[in-house]
CSV table of C-alpha atoms and ligand atoms in Angstrom, one decimal:
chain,number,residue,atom,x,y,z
A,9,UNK,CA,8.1,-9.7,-9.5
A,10,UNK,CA,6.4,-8.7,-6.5
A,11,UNK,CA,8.4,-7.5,-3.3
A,12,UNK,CA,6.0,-6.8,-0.5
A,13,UNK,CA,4.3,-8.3,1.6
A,14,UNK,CA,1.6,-8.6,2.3
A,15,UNK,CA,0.3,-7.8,-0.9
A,16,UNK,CA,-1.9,-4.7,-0.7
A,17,UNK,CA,-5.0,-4.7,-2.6
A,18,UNK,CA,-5.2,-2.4,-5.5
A,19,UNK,CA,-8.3,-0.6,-6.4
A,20,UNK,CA,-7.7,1.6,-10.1
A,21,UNK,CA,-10.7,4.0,-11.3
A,22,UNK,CA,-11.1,5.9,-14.3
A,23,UNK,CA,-10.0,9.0,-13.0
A,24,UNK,CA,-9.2,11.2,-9.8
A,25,UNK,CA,-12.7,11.7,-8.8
A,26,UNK,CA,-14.3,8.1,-9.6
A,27,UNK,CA,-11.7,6.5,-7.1
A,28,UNK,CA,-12.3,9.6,-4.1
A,29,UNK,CA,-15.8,8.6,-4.9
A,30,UNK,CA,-15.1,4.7,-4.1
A,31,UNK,CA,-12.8,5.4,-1.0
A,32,UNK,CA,-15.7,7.6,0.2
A,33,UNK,CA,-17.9,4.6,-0.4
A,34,UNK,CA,-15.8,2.3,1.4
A,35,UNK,CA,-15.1,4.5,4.3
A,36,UNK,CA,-18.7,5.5,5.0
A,37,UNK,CA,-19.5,1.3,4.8
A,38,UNK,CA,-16.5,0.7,7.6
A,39,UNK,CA,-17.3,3.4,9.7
A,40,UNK,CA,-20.8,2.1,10.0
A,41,UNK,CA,-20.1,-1.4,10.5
A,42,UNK,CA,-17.5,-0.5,13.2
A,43,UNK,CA,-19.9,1.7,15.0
A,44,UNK,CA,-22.6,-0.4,14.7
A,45,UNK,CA,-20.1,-3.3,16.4
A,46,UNK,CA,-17.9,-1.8,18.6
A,47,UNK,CA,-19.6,2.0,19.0
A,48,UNK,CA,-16.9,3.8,17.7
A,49,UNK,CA,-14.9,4.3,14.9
A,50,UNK,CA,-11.0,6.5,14.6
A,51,UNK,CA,-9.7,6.8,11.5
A,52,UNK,CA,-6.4,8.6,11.0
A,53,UNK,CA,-6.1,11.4,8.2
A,54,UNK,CA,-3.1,11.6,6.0
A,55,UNK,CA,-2.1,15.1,4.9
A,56,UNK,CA,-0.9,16.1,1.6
A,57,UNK,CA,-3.1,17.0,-1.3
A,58,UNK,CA,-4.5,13.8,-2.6
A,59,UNK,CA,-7.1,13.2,0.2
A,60,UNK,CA,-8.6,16.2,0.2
A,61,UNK,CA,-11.1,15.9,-2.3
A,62,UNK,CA,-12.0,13.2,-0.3
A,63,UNK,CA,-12.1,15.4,3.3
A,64,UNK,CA,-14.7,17.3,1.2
A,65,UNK,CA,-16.9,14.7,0.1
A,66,UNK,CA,-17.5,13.3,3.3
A,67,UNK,CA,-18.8,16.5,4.5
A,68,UNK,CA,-21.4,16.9,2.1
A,69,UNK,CA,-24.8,15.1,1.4
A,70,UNK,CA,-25.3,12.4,1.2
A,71,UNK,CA,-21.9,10.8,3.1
A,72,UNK,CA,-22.4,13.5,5.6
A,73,UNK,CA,-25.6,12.4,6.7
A,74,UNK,CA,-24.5,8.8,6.6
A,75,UNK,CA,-22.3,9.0,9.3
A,76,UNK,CA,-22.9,9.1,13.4
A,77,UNK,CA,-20.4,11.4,13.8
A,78,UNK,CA,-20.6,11.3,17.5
A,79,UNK,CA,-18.9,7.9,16.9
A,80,UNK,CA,-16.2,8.7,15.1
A,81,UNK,CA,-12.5,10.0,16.1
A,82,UNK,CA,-10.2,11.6,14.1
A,83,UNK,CA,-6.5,11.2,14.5
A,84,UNK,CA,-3.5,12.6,12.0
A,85,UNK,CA,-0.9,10.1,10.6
A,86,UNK,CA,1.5,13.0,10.8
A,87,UNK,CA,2.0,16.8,10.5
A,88,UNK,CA,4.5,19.3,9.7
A,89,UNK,CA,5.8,21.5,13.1
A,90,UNK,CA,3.7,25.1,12.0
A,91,UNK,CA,1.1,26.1,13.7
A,92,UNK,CA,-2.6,25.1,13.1
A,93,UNK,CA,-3.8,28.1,11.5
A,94,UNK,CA,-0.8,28.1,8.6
A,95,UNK,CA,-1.2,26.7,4.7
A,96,UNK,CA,1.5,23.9,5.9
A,97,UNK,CA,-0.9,22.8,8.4
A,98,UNK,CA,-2.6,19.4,7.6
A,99,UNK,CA,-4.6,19.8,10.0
A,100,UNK,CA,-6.0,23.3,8.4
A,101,UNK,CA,-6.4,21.5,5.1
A,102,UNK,CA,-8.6,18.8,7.5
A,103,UNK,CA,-10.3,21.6,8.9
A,104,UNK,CA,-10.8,23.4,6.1
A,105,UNK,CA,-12.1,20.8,4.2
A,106,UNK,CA,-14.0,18.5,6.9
A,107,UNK,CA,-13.4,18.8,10.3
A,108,UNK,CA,-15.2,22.6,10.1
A,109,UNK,CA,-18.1,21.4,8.4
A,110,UNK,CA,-19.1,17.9,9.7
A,111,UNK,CA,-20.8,17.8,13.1
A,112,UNK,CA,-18.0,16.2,15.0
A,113,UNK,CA,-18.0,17.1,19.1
A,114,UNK,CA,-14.7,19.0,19.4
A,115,UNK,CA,-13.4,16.2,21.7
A,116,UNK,CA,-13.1,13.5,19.2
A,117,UNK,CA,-10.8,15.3,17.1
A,118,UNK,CA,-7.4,14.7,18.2
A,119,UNK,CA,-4.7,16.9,16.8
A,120,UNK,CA,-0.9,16.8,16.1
A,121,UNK,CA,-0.1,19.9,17.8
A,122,UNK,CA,2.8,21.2,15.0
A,123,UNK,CA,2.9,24.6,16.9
A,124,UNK,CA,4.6,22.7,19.7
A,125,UNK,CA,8.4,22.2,20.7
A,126,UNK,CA,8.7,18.5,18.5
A,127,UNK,CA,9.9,16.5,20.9
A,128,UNK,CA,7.5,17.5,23.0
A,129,UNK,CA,4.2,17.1,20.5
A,130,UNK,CA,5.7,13.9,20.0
A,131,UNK,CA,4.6,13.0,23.7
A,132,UNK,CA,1.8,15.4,24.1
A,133,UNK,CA,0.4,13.0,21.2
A,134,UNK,CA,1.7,9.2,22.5
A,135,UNK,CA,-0.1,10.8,25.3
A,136,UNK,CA,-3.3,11.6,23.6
A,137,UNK,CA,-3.5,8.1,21.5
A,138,UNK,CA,-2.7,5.7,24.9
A,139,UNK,CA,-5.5,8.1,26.7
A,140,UNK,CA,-8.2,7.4,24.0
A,141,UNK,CA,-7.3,3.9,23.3
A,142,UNK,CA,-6.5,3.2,26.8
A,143,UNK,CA,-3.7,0.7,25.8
A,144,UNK,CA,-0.1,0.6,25.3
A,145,UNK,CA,-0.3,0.3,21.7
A,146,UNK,CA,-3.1,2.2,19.4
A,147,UNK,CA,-5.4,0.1,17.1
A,148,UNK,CA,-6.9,2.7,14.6
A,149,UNK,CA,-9.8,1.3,12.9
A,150,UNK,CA,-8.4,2.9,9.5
A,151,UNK,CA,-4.8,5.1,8.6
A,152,UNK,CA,-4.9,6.7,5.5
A,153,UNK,CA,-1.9,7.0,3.9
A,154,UNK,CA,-0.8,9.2,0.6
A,155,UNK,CA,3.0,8.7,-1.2
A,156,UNK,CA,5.7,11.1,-2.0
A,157,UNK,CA,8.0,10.5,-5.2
A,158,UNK,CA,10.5,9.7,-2.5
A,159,UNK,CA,8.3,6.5,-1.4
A,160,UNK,CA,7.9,8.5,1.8
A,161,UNK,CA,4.3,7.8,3.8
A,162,UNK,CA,3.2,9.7,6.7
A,163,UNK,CA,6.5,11.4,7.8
A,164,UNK,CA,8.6,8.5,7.0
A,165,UNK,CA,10.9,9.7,4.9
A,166,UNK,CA,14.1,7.7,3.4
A,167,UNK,CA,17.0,7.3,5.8
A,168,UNK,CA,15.0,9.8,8.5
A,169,UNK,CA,15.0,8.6,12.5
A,170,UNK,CA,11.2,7.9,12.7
A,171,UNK,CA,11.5,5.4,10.2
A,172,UNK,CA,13.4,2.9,12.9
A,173,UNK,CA,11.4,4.1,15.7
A,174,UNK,CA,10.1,0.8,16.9
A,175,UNK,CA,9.1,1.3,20.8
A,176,UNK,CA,7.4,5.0,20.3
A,177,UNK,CA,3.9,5.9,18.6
A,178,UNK,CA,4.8,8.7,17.9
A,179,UNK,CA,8.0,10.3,16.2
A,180,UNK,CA,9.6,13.8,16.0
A,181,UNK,CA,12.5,14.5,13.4
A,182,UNK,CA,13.8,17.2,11.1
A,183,UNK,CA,13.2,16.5,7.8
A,184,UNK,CA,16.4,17.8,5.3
A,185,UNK,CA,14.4,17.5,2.0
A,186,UNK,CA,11.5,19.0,3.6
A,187,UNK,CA,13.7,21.8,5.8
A,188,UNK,CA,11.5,21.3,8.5
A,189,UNK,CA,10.3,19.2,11.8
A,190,UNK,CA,7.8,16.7,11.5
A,191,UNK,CA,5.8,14.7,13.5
A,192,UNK,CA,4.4,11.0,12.3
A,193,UNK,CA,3.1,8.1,13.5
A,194,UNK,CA,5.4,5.4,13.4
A,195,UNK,CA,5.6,2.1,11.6
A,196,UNK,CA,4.3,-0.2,14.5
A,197,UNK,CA,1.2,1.6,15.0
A,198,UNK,CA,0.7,2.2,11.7
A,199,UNK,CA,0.8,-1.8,10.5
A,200,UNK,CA,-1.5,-2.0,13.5
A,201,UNK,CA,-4.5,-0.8,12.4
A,202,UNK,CA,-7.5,-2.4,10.6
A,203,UNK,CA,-7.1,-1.4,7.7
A,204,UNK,CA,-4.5,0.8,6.0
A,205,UNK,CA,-5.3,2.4,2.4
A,206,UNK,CA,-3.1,4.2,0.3
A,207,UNK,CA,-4.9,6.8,-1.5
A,208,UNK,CA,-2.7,8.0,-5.2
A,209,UNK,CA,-3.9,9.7,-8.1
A,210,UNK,CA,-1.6,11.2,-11.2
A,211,UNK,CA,0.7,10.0,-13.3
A,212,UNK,CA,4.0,11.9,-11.2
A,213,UNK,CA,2.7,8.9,-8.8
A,214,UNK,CA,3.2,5.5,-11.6
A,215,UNK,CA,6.7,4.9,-10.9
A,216,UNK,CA,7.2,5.3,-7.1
A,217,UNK,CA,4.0,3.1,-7.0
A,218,UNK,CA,5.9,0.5,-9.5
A,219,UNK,CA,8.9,0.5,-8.0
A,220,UNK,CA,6.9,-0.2,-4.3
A,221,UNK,CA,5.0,-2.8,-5.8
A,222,UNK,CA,7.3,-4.3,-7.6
A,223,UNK,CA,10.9,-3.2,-7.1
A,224,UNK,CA,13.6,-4.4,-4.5
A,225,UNK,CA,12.5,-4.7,-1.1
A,226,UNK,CA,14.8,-1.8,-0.3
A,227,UNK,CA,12.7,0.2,2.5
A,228,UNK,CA,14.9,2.4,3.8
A,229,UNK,CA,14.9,4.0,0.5
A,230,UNK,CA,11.3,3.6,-0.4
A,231,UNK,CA,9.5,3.8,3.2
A,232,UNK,CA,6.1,2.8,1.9
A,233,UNK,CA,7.6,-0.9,1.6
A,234,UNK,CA,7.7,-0.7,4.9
A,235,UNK,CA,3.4,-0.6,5.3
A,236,UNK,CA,2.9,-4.5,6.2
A,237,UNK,CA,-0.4,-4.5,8.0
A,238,UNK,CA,-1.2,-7.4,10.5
A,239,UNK,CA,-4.9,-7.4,9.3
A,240,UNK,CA,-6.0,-8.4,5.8
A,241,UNK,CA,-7.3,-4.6,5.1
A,242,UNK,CA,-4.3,-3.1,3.1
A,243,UNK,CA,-5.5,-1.5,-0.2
A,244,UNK,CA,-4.4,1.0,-2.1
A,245,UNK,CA,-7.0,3.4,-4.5
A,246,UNK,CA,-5.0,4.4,-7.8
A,247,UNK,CA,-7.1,6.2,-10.6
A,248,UNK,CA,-5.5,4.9,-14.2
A,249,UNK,CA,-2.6,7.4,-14.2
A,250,UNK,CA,-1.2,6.3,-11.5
A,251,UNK,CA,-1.4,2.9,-11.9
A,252,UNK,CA,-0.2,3.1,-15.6
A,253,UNK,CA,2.7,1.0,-14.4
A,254,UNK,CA,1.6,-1.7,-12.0
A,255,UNK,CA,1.8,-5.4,-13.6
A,256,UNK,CA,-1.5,-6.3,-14.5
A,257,UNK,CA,-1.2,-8.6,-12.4
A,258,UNK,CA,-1.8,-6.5,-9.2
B,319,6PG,C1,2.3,15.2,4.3
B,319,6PG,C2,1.8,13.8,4.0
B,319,6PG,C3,2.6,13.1,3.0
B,319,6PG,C4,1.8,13.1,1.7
B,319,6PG,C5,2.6,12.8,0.5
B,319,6PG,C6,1.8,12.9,-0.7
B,319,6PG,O1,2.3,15.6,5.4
B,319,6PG,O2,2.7,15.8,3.3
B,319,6PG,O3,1.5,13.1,5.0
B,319,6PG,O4,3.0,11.8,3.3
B,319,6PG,O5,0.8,12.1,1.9
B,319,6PG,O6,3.7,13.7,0.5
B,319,6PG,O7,1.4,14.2,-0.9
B,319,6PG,P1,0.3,14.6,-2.1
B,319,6PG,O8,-0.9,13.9,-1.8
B,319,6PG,O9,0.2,16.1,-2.0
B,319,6PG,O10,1.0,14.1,-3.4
């Protein structure tokens, strides 16, 4: 039984490092066709420790030197309210891992400002994404997503605020399980984009993914039902383990 939709499509590889590989793959072939098409190419980061083998792989040869990254913008899905310079930080853990070591103009990298009053970041960043994209709405070429145990994506966690925020890009809320503020992107802008991949690796990951895939559509409680792109680029990367207990099927 299947009770999303659309149906994302699900990429599983032997392990943790053969899928980081593929997603690298992928993401180096979309950022070159969109800047070959269009010029330009954003891509929003999701925090968390899955995508950071990733972060680091694109900043060293060969992906590094595949990429114009002139072109290229870099947003966050969301961040936790700390300051930049803190272990909390995902933008630290962006910087750390990429944004310090590929040649990106400081200009195209667009962060969440966590150190911020909330409510205000919140703006500072609607601010920031209608100023780049010069419309109303954001269309991010990519958002990369990760998955708590919770189902939570981004900052969208079960029952929170941000999760019915419908006429705002961008959300501020405290977050009880987490015991602190954080800033997300919201759902519309988020089901906007071109293409929307869920990155998951590790067996603690098998039955959230399961119960996404194929559970009740019950998204207040599992928020990652709520990821319905418009366009037809919704995958998710899984290595084995935490695929183990997806239908065959998907
Ligand atoms: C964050 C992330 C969050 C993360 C999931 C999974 O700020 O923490 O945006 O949504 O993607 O919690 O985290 P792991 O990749 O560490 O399992």
């Amino acid at each position: 039984m299947t009770s999303i939709s659309p149906q994302p499509r699900v990429h599983v590889h032997d392990d943790a490092d053969a899928m980081i590989g593929a997603v690298a793959d992928a993401l180096v072939a979309r950022a070159q066709a969109a800047v070959a098409a269009k010029g330009g190419f954003s891509v929003a980061l999701a925090g968390g420790g899955t995508p950071r083998p990733l972060y680091e792989r694109l900043a060293t040869s060969p992906y590094r030197d595949r990429l114009d990254w002139s072109r290229i913008h870099v947003f966050f899905g969301d961040e936790r309210c700390v300051p930049p310079d803190t272990a909390r930080s995902n933008y630290r853990m962006a910087h750390d891992a990429l944004l310090s070591k590929a040649p990106l103009p400081p200009a195209n990298v667009h962060r969440m400002r966590g150190e911020d009053e909330p409510a205000q970041a919140a703006l500072g960043y609607t601010q920031t994404l209608r100023s780049v994209f010069r419309r109303e709405w954001p269309q991010l070429d990519l958002v990369l997503l990760g998955i708590g145990d919770n189902g939570h994506t981004a900052s969208l966690f079960p029952g929170c605020a941000c999760l019915r925020e419908r006429e705002q890009p961008v959300c501020a809320q405290y977050v009880e399980s987490q015991q602190e503020w954080r800033l997300t992107m919201t759902l519309p802008v988020i089901n906007a984009a071109a293409a929307v991949w869920l990155l998951a690796d590790g067996d603690g990951k098998a039955d959230v993914l399961a119960r996404v895939l194929h559970g009740p559509y019950r998204p207040d409680e599992l928020p990652m039902q709520y990821i319905a792109p418009v366009a037809d680029a919704y995958a998710w990367w899984l290595d084995r383990a935490a695929a183990a207990s997806l239908s065959p099927m998907s």
